[in-house]
Coordinates of C-alpha atoms in Angstrom, one line a residue:
F1 CA -114.6 19.6 126.7
L2 CA -115.0 17.7 123.3
E3 CA -113.7 20.7 121.2
P4 CA -109.8 19.8 121.7
L5 CA -110.5 16.3 120.8
E6 CA -112.6 17.2 117.7
L7 CA -109.7 19.6 116.6
C8 CA -107.4 16.8 116.7
Y9 CA -109.4 14.6 114.7
R10 CA -110.2 17.5 112.0
S11 CA -106.5 18.3 112.0
L12 CA -105.6 14.4 111.4
C13 CA -108.3 14.3 108.5
A14 CA -107.0 17.5 106.8
C15 CA -103.5 16.2 106.8
G16 CA -104.7 13.2 105.0
D17 CA -104.2 10.8 108.3
K18 CA -107.8 9.7 108.4
P19 CA -107.1 6.0 109.1
I20 CA -105.3 7.4 112.3
A21 CA -108.2 9.5 113.4
D22 CA -110.5 6.9 113.1
G23 CA -108.7 4.6 115.1
S24 CA -108.0 5.3 118.9
L25 CA -109.1 8.8 118.7
L26 CA -112.4 8.2 117.4
D27 CA -113.0 5.7 119.9
F28 CA -112.1 7.9 122.6
L29 CA -114.5 10.8 121.3
R30 CA -117.3 8.2 121.0
Q31 CA -116.7 7.2 124.8
V32 CA -116.3 11.0 126.1
S33 CA -119.6 11.7 124.2
T34 CA -121.5 8.7 125.8
F35 CA -119.7 8.7 129.1
G36 CA -118.6 12.4 129.8
L37 CA -115.2 13.1 131.1
A38 CA -116.1 12.2 134.8
L39 CA -116.4 8.5 135.9
V40 CA -117.5 9.3 139.4
K41 CA -119.1 12.4 140.4
L42 CA -116.9 14.2 143.3
D43 CA -118.4 15.2 146.3
I44 CA -117.0 18.7 147.7
R45 CA -116.7 19.2 151.5
Q46 CA -115.7 22.0 153.7
E47 CA -116.1 23.0 157.3
S48 CA -118.9 25.8 158.4
D49 CA -116.5 27.9 159.9
R50 CA -114.5 28.3 156.8
H51 CA -117.8 29.9 155.0
T52 CA -118.4 31.9 158.0
D53 CA -114.7 33.7 157.7
V54 CA -115.3 34.2 154.1
L55 CA -118.7 36.0 154.4
D56 CA -117.3 37.9 157.5
T57 CA -114.5 39.3 155.5
I58 CA -117.1 40.4 152.7
T59 CA -119.5 42.1 155.4
T60 CA -116.3 43.7 156.9
H61 CA -115.1 45.0 153.6
L62 CA -118.7 46.5 152.7
G63 CA -118.7 48.0 156.0
I64 CA -122.0 46.5 157.2
G65 CA -120.5 44.8 160.3
S66 CA -119.2 41.6 161.2
Y67 CA -121.1 38.4 160.0
A68 CA -119.1 36.1 162.6
E69 CA -120.7 38.1 165.6
W70 CA -124.1 38.2 164.2
S71 CA -127.1 36.2 165.5
E72 CA -128.4 33.2 163.5
E73 CA -131.7 35.3 162.8
K74 CA -129.7 38.2 161.4
R75 CA -127.5 36.1 159.4
Q76 CA -130.7 34.2 158.0
E77 CA -132.2 37.7 157.1
W78 CA -128.9 38.8 155.5
L79 CA -128.6 36.0 153.6
L80 CA -132.0 35.8 152.0
S81 CA -131.9 39.3 151.4
E82 CA -129.1 38.8 149.1
L83 CA -130.3 35.5 147.7
R84 CA -133.4 37.1 146.5
G85 CA -131.4 40.0 144.9
K86 CA -129.0 40.2 142.4
R87 CA -126.4 42.7 143.2
P88 CA -122.8 41.3 143.0
L89 CA -121.3 41.0 146.7
F90 CA -117.8 41.6 146.0
G91 CA -115.1 42.3 143.2
S92 CA -111.4 41.7 142.7
D93 CA -110.6 44.4 145.3
L94 CA -111.7 42.0 148.3
P95 CA -108.8 41.6 150.6
Q96 CA -108.3 37.9 151.1
T97 CA -106.3 36.0 153.7
E98 CA -105.2 32.4 152.5
E99 CA -108.0 30.9 154.1
V100 CA -110.4 32.8 152.5
A101 CA -108.8 32.8 149.0
D102 CA -108.5 28.7 149.4
V103 CA -112.5 28.6 150.1
L104 CA -113.4 31.2 147.3
G105 CA -110.9 29.5 144.9
T106 CA -112.8 25.9 145.2
F107 CA -116.0 27.6 144.3
H108 CA -114.2 29.3 141.3
I109 CA -112.9 25.7 140.0
L110 CA -116.7 24.4 140.5
A111 CA -117.9 27.2 138.1
E112 CA -115.1 26.5 135.5
L113 CA -115.4 22.7 135.2
P114 CA -118.5 20.7 133.9
A115 CA -121.1 20.3 136.3
D116 CA -121.4 16.6 135.7
C117 CA -118.3 16.3 137.4
F118 CA -119.5 17.1 141.0
G119 CA -122.3 15.7 143.3
A120 CA -122.8 17.4 146.5
Y121 CA -121.5 20.2 148.6
I122 CA -121.1 18.8 152.0
I123 CA -120.9 21.6 154.9
S124 CA -119.0 19.9 158.2
M125 CA -119.9 20.6 161.5
A126 CA -123.0 22.2 160.3
T127 CA -125.3 23.5 163.0
A128 CA -127.8 25.9 161.7
P129 CA -129.9 27.0 158.5
S130 CA -127.6 29.9 157.8
D131 CA -124.7 27.3 157.0
V132 CA -126.6 26.0 154.2
L133 CA -127.8 29.3 152.9
A134 CA -124.2 30.5 152.8
V135 CA -123.0 28.1 150.6
E136 CA -125.9 28.8 148.5
L137 CA -125.0 32.6 148.4
L138 CA -121.2 31.6 147.8
Q139 CA -122.2 29.5 144.7
R140 CA -124.1 32.0 143.4
E141 CA -121.5 34.8 143.8
C142 CA -118.8 32.7 142.1
H143 CA -121.0 32.3 139.1
I144 CA -121.7 28.3 139.3
K145 CA -124.1 28.0 136.6
K146 CA -125.5 24.8 138.2
P147 CA -125.2 24.8 141.7
L148 CA -124.3 21.8 143.7
R149 CA -127.0 20.4 146.1
V150 CA -125.9 21.4 149.8
V151 CA -125.9 18.8 152.4
P152 CA -125.5 19.7 156.0
L153 CA -123.3 17.0 158.2
F154 CA -124.3 17.2 161.7
E155 CA -121.6 15.6 163.8
K156 CA -121.3 16.5 167.4
L157 CA -123.9 15.4 169.9
A158 CA -125.4 18.8 170.4
D159 CA -125.6 19.4 166.6
L160 CA -127.4 15.9 166.1
E161 CA -129.8 16.9 168.9
A162 CA -130.5 20.3 167.2
A163 CA -130.6 18.9 163.6
P164 CA -134.4 18.4 163.3
A165 CA -135.2 21.8 164.6
A166 CA -132.5 23.3 162.0
V167 CA -133.7 21.5 159.0
A168 CA -137.5 22.4 160.0
R169 CA -136.5 26.0 159.9
L170 CA -134.7 25.6 156.5
F171 CA -137.7 23.7 154.8
S172 CA -140.0 26.8 156.3
I173 CA -137.9 29.3 153.9
D174 CA -139.9 29.6 150.7
W175 CA -136.8 30.6 148.5
Y176 CA -135.1 27.3 149.8
M177 CA -138.2 25.2 149.1
D178 CA -138.3 26.3 145.6
R179 CA -134.4 25.9 145.1
I180 CA -134.6 22.0 146.4
N181 CA -137.6 21.1 144.4
G182 CA -138.9 18.7 147.1
K183 CA -135.7 16.8 147.7
Q184 CA -133.1 17.3 150.4
E185 CA -130.1 15.1 151.7
V186 CA -129.1 15.2 155.2
M187 CA -125.6 13.5 156.4
I188 CA -125.0 12.3 160.0
G189 CA -121.6 12.2 161.2
Y190 CA -120.4 8.7 163.2
S191 CA -117.0 9.6 163.4
D192 CA -116.9 13.0 165.7
S193 CA -120.2 12.3 167.3
G194 CA -118.5 8.9 168.7
K195 CA -115.5 11.0 169.9
D196 CA -117.4 13.6 171.5
A197 CA -119.8 11.7 173.6
G198 CA -118.6 7.9 173.2
R199 CA -120.1 5.1 170.9
L200 CA -123.3 4.3 173.0
S201 CA -124.5 7.8 173.3
A202 CA -123.7 8.8 169.6
A203 CA -125.4 5.8 168.3
W204 CA -128.4 6.4 170.0
Q205 CA -128.7 10.2 169.5
M206 CA -128.3 9.4 165.5
Y207 CA -131.3 6.9 165.6
K208 CA -133.4 9.6 167.3
A209 CA -132.1 12.5 165.2
Q210 CA -133.0 10.3 162.1
E211 CA -136.5 9.7 163.5
E212 CA -137.2 13.3 164.0
L213 CA -135.6 14.3 160.7
I214 CA -138.1 12.0 158.8
K215 CA -141.0 13.6 160.6
V216 CA -140.0 16.9 159.5
A217 CA -139.5 15.9 155.8
K218 CA -142.8 14.2 155.8
H219 CA -144.6 17.5 157.3
Y220 CA -143.0 19.5 154.7
E221 CA -143.6 16.9 151.9
V222 CA -139.7 16.6 151.1
K223 CA -138.2 13.4 150.0
L224 CA -135.2 13.0 152.5
T225 CA -132.0 10.8 151.8
M226 CA -129.9 10.0 154.7
F227 CA -126.3 10.1 154.2
H228 CA -124.3 8.0 156.7
G229 CA -120.8 9.1 157.2
R230 CA -119.6 6.0 158.6
G231 CA -115.8 4.9 158.8
G232 CA -114.1 1.7 158.5
T233 CA -114.1 1.0 162.3
V234 CA -116.7 0.3 165.0
G235 CA -115.5 3.8 166.6
R236 CA -116.5 5.5 163.5
G237 CA -119.9 3.6 162.5
G238 CA -118.1 0.8 160.7
G239 CA -119.4 -2.8 160.6
P240 CA -121.2 -5.4 158.4
S241 CA -123.1 -3.1 156.2
H242 CA -126.1 -5.5 155.9
L243 CA -126.8 -5.5 159.5
A244 CA -126.0 -1.6 159.7
I245 CA -128.8 -0.9 157.3
L246 CA -131.3 -3.3 159.0
S247 CA -130.8 -1.7 162.2
Q248 CA -131.8 1.9 161.1
P249 CA -135.0 3.4 162.2
P250 CA -138.2 2.3 160.4
D251 CA -139.1 4.6 157.5
T252 CA -135.8 6.3 157.3
I253 CA -134.5 4.6 154.1
H254 CA -137.4 4.1 151.6
G255 CA -135.4 2.5 148.9
S256 CA -132.5 5.3 148.9
L257 CA -129.5 6.0 151.5
R258 CA -126.2 7.2 150.8
V259 CA -123.2 5.6 152.7
T260 CA -119.5 6.6 152.8
V261 CA -117.0 3.7 152.0
Q262 CA -113.5 4.8 153.3
G263 CA -109.9 3.5 154.0
E264 CA -109.2 -0.1 153.9
V265 CA -112.8 -0.8 153.5
I266 CA -112.7 0.4 149.7
E267 CA -109.9 -2.4 149.0
H268 CA -111.9 -5.0 151.0
S269 CA -115.2 -4.5 149.5
F270 CA -114.5 -3.1 146.0
G271 CA -111.0 -4.4 145.3
E272 CA -112.0 -7.2 142.9
E273 CA -114.8 -7.5 140.7
H274 CA -116.6 -10.5 142.6
L275 CA -116.0 -8.5 146.0
C276 CA -117.8 -5.3 144.3
F277 CA -120.6 -7.4 143.1
R278 CA -121.1 -9.0 146.3
T279 CA -120.9 -5.8 148.2
L280 CA -123.4 -4.0 145.9
Q281 CA -125.8 -7.0 146.5
R282 CA -125.5 -6.6 150.1
F283 CA -126.7 -3.0 150.0
T284 CA -129.4 -3.5 147.7
A285 CA -130.8 -6.5 149.4
A286 CA -130.7 -4.6 153.0
T287 CA -132.3 -1.8 151.4
L288 CA -135.0 -3.6 150.0
E289 CA -135.4 -5.7 153.1
H290 CA -135.5 -2.5 155.2
G291 CA -138.4 -1.2 153.2
M292 CA -140.3 -4.6 152.7
H293 CA -140.0 -5.6 156.1
P294 CA -139.3 -2.6 158.5
P295 CA -137.4 -3.1 161.9
I296 CA -139.6 -3.0 165.0
S297 CA -139.7 0.5 166.7
P298 CA -138.5 0.6 170.3
K299 CA -140.9 0.3 173.2
P300 CA -141.3 3.3 175.2
E301 CA -139.4 1.5 178.3
W302 CA -136.9 0.9 175.9
R303 CA -136.3 4.5 174.8
A304 CA -136.5 5.5 178.5
L305 CA -133.6 2.9 179.6
M306 CA -131.7 4.0 176.4
D307 CA -132.1 7.8 177.4
E308 CA -130.8 7.1 181.0
M309 CA -128.1 5.1 179.7
A310 CA -126.9 7.5 177.2
V311 CA -126.8 10.2 179.8
V312 CA -124.5 8.1 182.2
A313 CA -122.2 6.8 179.3
T314 CA -121.8 10.5 178.1
K315 CA -120.8 11.5 181.7
E316 CA -118.5 8.8 182.3
Y317 CA -116.8 9.2 178.7
R318 CA -116.4 12.9 179.1
S319 CA -115.2 12.7 182.5
I320 CA -112.2 10.8 181.4
V321 CA -111.6 11.8 178.1
F322 CA -112.1 15.9 178.3
Q323 CA -112.2 16.5 182.3
E324 CA -109.4 14.0 183.3
P325 CA -106.3 16.7 183.7
R326 CA -103.7 14.3 182.5
F327 CA -105.7 12.2 179.9
V328 CA -104.2 13.8 176.9
E329 CA -100.7 13.2 178.5
Y330 CA -101.5 9.6 179.1
F331 CA -102.9 9.0 175.5
R332 CA -100.0 10.7 173.7
S333 CA -97.6 8.7 176.0
A334 CA -99.7 5.1 175.8
T335 CA -100.0 5.1 171.7
P336 CA -98.3 5.8 168.5
E337 CA -100.4 9.2 168.1
T338 CA -97.4 11.9 168.0
E339 CA -95.7 9.8 165.7
Y340 CA -98.5 9.0 163.4
G341 CA -99.0 12.9 163.1
R342 CA -95.2 13.4 162.0
M343 CA -95.5 11.0 159.3
N344 CA -97.3 11.4 156.0
I345 CA -99.3 8.2 156.0
G346 CA -103.0 9.6 156.7
S347 CA -105.4 10.8 154.1
R348 CA -105.2 14.2 155.7
P349 CA -103.7 16.4 158.5
S350 CA -104.1 14.5 162.0
K351 CA -105.5 17.7 163.5
R352 CA -108.1 20.4 162.3
K353 CA -105.9 23.1 164.2
P354 CA -102.2 22.9 165.0
S355 CA -103.0 23.7 168.9
G356 CA -105.5 22.0 171.1
G357 CA -106.0 18.8 172.6
I358 CA -108.7 15.8 172.0
E359 CA -111.1 18.4 170.5
S360 CA -108.9 19.5 167.6
L361 CA -107.8 15.8 166.8
R362 CA -109.5 14.5 164.0
A363 CA -111.4 11.0 164.6
I364 CA -109.0 9.0 162.4
P365 CA -105.9 9.4 164.4
W366 CA -108.0 9.3 167.4
I367 CA -109.3 5.7 166.6
F368 CA -106.3 4.6 165.0
A369 CA -103.9 5.1 167.7
W370 CA -106.2 3.2 170.2
T371 CA -106.6 0.3 167.7
Q372 CA -102.6 -0.1 167.3
T373 CA -102.3 -0.7 170.9
R374 CA -105.4 -3.1 170.8
F375 CA -107.2 -1.2 173.8
H376 CA -109.9 0.3 171.6
L377 CA -111.1 2.8 174.4
P378 CA -113.2 5.1 172.3
V379 CA -115.5 2.2 171.5
W380 CA -116.2 0.8 174.8
L381 CA -115.9 3.5 177.1
G382 CA -119.1 4.6 178.7
F383 CA -120.8 1.3 178.1
G384 CA -119.9 -0.3 181.4
A385 CA -120.9 2.8 183.3
A386 CA -124.2 2.7 181.9
F387 CA -125.0 -1.0 182.3
K388 CA -123.5 -0.8 185.9
H389 CA -126.0 1.9 186.7
I390 CA -129.1 0.6 185.1
I391 CA -128.5 -2.9 186.9
Q392 CA -127.8 -1.3 190.1
K393 CA -131.0 0.7 190.0
D394 CA -133.2 -2.1 189.5
I395 CA -132.2 -5.8 189.3
R396 CA -135.1 -6.3 187.1
N397 CA -133.4 -4.2 184.3
I398 CA -131.2 -6.9 183.2
H399 CA -134.3 -8.9 181.8
T400 CA -135.1 -5.7 179.9
L401 CA -131.9 -5.3 178.5
K402 CA -131.9 -8.9 177.4
E403 CA -135.2 -8.3 175.9
M404 CA -133.9 -5.4 173.9
Y405 CA -130.9 -7.4 172.6
N406 CA -133.1 -10.4 171.5
E407 CA -135.7 -8.3 169.8
W408 CA -134.5 -4.9 168.8
P409 CA -132.1 -4.8 165.8
F410 CA -130.4 -1.6 166.6
F411 CA -129.7 -2.6 170.1
R412 CA -128.1 -6.1 169.1
V413 CA -125.9 -4.9 166.4
T414 CA -124.7 -2.2 168.8
L415 CA -123.7 -4.6 171.3
D416 CA -122.5 -7.5 168.8
L417 CA -120.2 -5.1 167.2
L418 CA -118.8 -4.0 170.8
E419 CA -118.3 -7.6 171.4
M420 CA -116.4 -8.0 168.3
V421 CA -114.1 -5.5 169.6
F422 CA -113.6 -7.0 172.9
A423 CA -112.7 -10.3 171.2
K424 CA -109.8 -7.9 169.3
G425 CA -108.8 -6.2 172.2
D426 CA -106.1 -7.2 174.4
P427 CA -105.4 -5.2 178.0
G428 CA -102.2 -6.9 178.2
I429 CA -100.7 -5.5 175.2
A430 CA -102.0 -2.1 176.3
A431 CA -100.2 -2.8 179.4
L432 CA -96.8 -3.5 177.8
Y433 CA -97.1 -0.2 175.8
D434 CA -97.9 1.5 179.5
K435 CA -94.9 -0.2 181.1
L436 CA -92.4 1.0 178.3
L437 CA -93.8 4.4 177.4
V438 CA -95.9 5.9 180.2
A439 CA -94.4 7.9 183.1
E440 CA -94.5 5.8 186.4
D441 CA -96.9 8.3 188.3
L442 CA -99.4 7.8 185.0
Q443 CA -99.4 3.9 185.5
S444 CA -102.2 3.7 187.7
F445 CA -104.4 5.7 185.5
G446 CA -103.8 3.0 182.8
E447 CA -104.5 0.4 185.0
Q448 CA -107.7 1.7 186.1
L449 CA -108.9 2.0 182.6
R450 CA -107.8 -1.6 182.1
Q451 CA -110.0 -2.7 185.1
N452 CA -113.0 -0.7 183.3
F453 CA -112.3 -2.8 180.1
E454 CA -112.6 -6.0 181.9
E455 CA -115.8 -5.0 184.0
T456 CA -117.6 -3.6 180.8
K457 CA -116.6 -7.0 178.9
R458 CA -118.4 -8.8 181.8
L459 CA -121.5 -6.8 181.9
L460 CA -121.6 -7.1 178.2
L461 CA -121.6 -10.7 178.3
Q462 CA -124.2 -10.7 181.1
V463 CA -126.6 -8.6 178.9
A464 CA -125.8 -10.6 175.7
G465 CA -126.4 -13.8 177.7
H466 CA -122.9 -15.2 176.4
K467 CA -120.4 -17.0 178.3
D468 CA -117.4 -15.7 176.1
V469 CA -116.9 -13.2 173.4
L470 CA -118.0 -14.2 169.9
E471 CA -119.5 -17.7 170.9
G472 CA -122.3 -16.9 168.4
D473 CA -119.6 -16.4 165.5
P474 CA -117.3 -19.3 165.7
Y475 CA -116.0 -18.5 162.3
L476 CA -114.9 -15.0 163.2
K477 CA -113.5 -16.2 166.6
Q478 CA -111.1 -18.8 164.6
R479 CA -110.0 -16.1 162.3
L480 CA -108.9 -13.9 165.1
R481 CA -107.2 -16.6 167.0
L482 CA -105.3 -17.4 164.1
R483 CA -103.9 -14.0 163.5
E484 CA -103.5 -13.4 167.3
S485 CA -99.6 -14.4 167.4
Y486 CA -98.6 -12.2 164.2
I487 CA -100.3 -9.0 165.6
T488 CA -98.9 -9.6 169.0
T489 CA -95.4 -10.0 167.6
L490 CA -95.9 -6.7 165.7
N491 CA -97.3 -5.3 168.8
V492 CA -94.1 -6.0 170.8
C493 CA -92.1 -4.9 168.1
Q494 CA -93.7 -1.5 167.7
A495 CA -93.8 -0.9 171.5
Y496 CA -90.1 -1.1 171.6
T497 CA -89.7 0.6 168.6
L498 CA -91.6 3.8 170.2
K499 CA -89.4 3.5 173.3
R500 CA -86.3 3.7 171.1
I501 CA -87.7 6.5 169.3
R502 CA -88.6 8.5 172.4
D503 CA -85.7 7.5 174.5
P504 CA -82.4 7.1 172.2
S505 CA -80.4 6.1 175.0
F506 CA -82.5 3.0 175.4
E507 CA -81.1 -0.2 174.0
V508 CA -82.2 -3.5 173.4
T509 CA -80.1 -6.7 173.2
P510 CA -81.8 -9.0 170.8
Q511 CA -81.2 -12.8 170.7
Q512 CA -80.4 -12.9 166.8
P513 CA -81.4 -16.1 165.1
P514 CA -78.8 -17.4 162.8
L515 CA -79.1 -15.9 159.1
S516 CA -79.1 -18.3 156.2
K517 CA -76.0 -18.0 154.0
E518 CA -77.9 -16.0 151.4
F519 CA -77.9 -13.0 153.9
S520 CA -75.1 -13.7 156.5
D521 CA -72.3 -12.2 154.3
K522 CA -74.4 -9.0 153.5
E523 CA -74.5 -5.6 155.4
P524 CA -78.0 -4.6 156.9
A525 CA -78.0 -1.8 154.3
E526 CA -77.8 -4.0 151.5
L527 CA -80.8 -6.1 152.7
V528 CA -83.4 -3.1 153.1
Q529 CA -83.7 0.3 151.9
L530 CA -84.1 2.7 154.7
N531 CA -85.9 6.1 154.6
R532 CA -82.6 8.4 154.9
G533 CA -84.7 11.5 155.2
S534 CA -86.2 10.4 158.9
E535 CA -85.8 12.5 161.7
Y536 CA -85.3 9.3 163.9
A537 CA -82.4 6.8 164.0
P538 CA -81.9 4.8 160.8
G539 CA -84.5 2.0 160.3
L540 CA -86.9 3.1 163.2
E541 CA -89.5 5.1 161.1
D542 CA -89.5 2.4 158.7
T543 CA -90.2 -0.4 161.4
L544 CA -92.8 1.8 162.8
I545 CA -94.8 2.2 159.7
L546 CA -94.4 -1.6 158.8
T547 CA -95.8 -2.3 162.2
M548 CA -98.5 0.0 161.7
K549 CA -99.5 -1.4 158.6
G550 CA -99.2 -5.0 159.9
I551 CA -101.4 -4.3 163.0
A552 CA -103.9 -2.5 160.9
A553 CA -104.2 -5.4 158.4
G554 CA -104.3 -8.0 161.2
M555 CA -107.2 -5.9 163.0
Q556 CA -108.8 -5.2 159.6
N557 CA -109.3 -1.8 161.0
T558 CA -107.4 1.2 160.8
G559 CA -109.2 4.3 161.3

């Protein structure tokens, strides 16, 4: 990649313009020679099903069967036989759908660009060893000279449970052990596991999965780096980075870890030089502290209690989110999720697939929608049922829960973050959205959820031994109190804007304050530039976007 620059330099010198060549161009040549063209290495991420579709197309074209229909054992056997061989799998005559061409096109781009531009190849929704071997084979077939390290991402609850066994099977393959040279990275997904089973069950399963993965790595003498796929909100694993690191299981860090930094957190943590330095200090200090003074391992009775609570919490969460017949209808009525999906304000499409319910919805809009209405349902749903079950089973369990809160960093951080979410929540605001936007026959369902909110909050304070939320953090409590009136105003404005979008016949008669002379003689169109391409009435989409941004800024969370 230096050749074009060197050609420019030689050409200028040959034409007698050496003073020009020795100026900015020479400086740039030196910079590129020293640092390369890539400032930050880019990770590539793709879903496992997309790789399966590519390999299914190849095997079908070769006439050896359907890869998608093969068992895991047969997939591994075929992939390893191809990886150990040297024959090319496909040529230019391979029939390709748009999706297959997109995946193969990505691999071809990886082959063309310098290797130092890229970091890891992350496989979303990974479930089995064949998912990793498939990427290794596709890298070879697309002639990537320096293959990217392959990182499986385990996201859903069942996948996290099966992750240790899948990684152990991978490490038992001689070809793969020769390939990784004693180092492996495994990513765990906070977002989709929380959407799948609720925050409590997801957090506990990720804790246990990390413990087991470390045991597997030690057995096979592999240095394992955990990659934490955390989002900005509590519902997606967000929270203070220092506390999050210190609450990880013992022996799971060993001086190295990777963490995603997403959305509004980038600006908040790295937007200015002093903020960036302080954030890196926190990560470094917490990583060193975790290694020098590891957190305690949970007692057997704590584990038993957590296992039982997780089962109850998962059942409660799924019974409402996935099994309640009209939950999807309520969710889309009571939140701005539908409008969010239509507007181009997210980092990626709001759904993985155009059709489907909550399962196909990405975690970001799922969390974002509930954050906008200040109800935060994905974060707290399931906690109340779990607390209630354990306390009713044996009243002495309340003392065990308090002991866990006071002595176990993982449990304390989990509950402290939940308490912060309750401090930001307001069921009264959620009730306003229901009143304006939800059908009358669904209003009682919303009321039940708000009662659940209040009961969960009461039980949380009982376990934590607090009289009020955030009594241990008066600084944050005061900050939230100062923002409260502004966010509430934006919520009311958003709720009525959504009502006007969904019901064009609805009219609001506002009590307009007198305008200053500077503005009173001007037409509204002169005061604000509206989005004329909107499918809604003039000004409504602009208002909705502004309220979304304002509420997100006030809550300091988007998705």
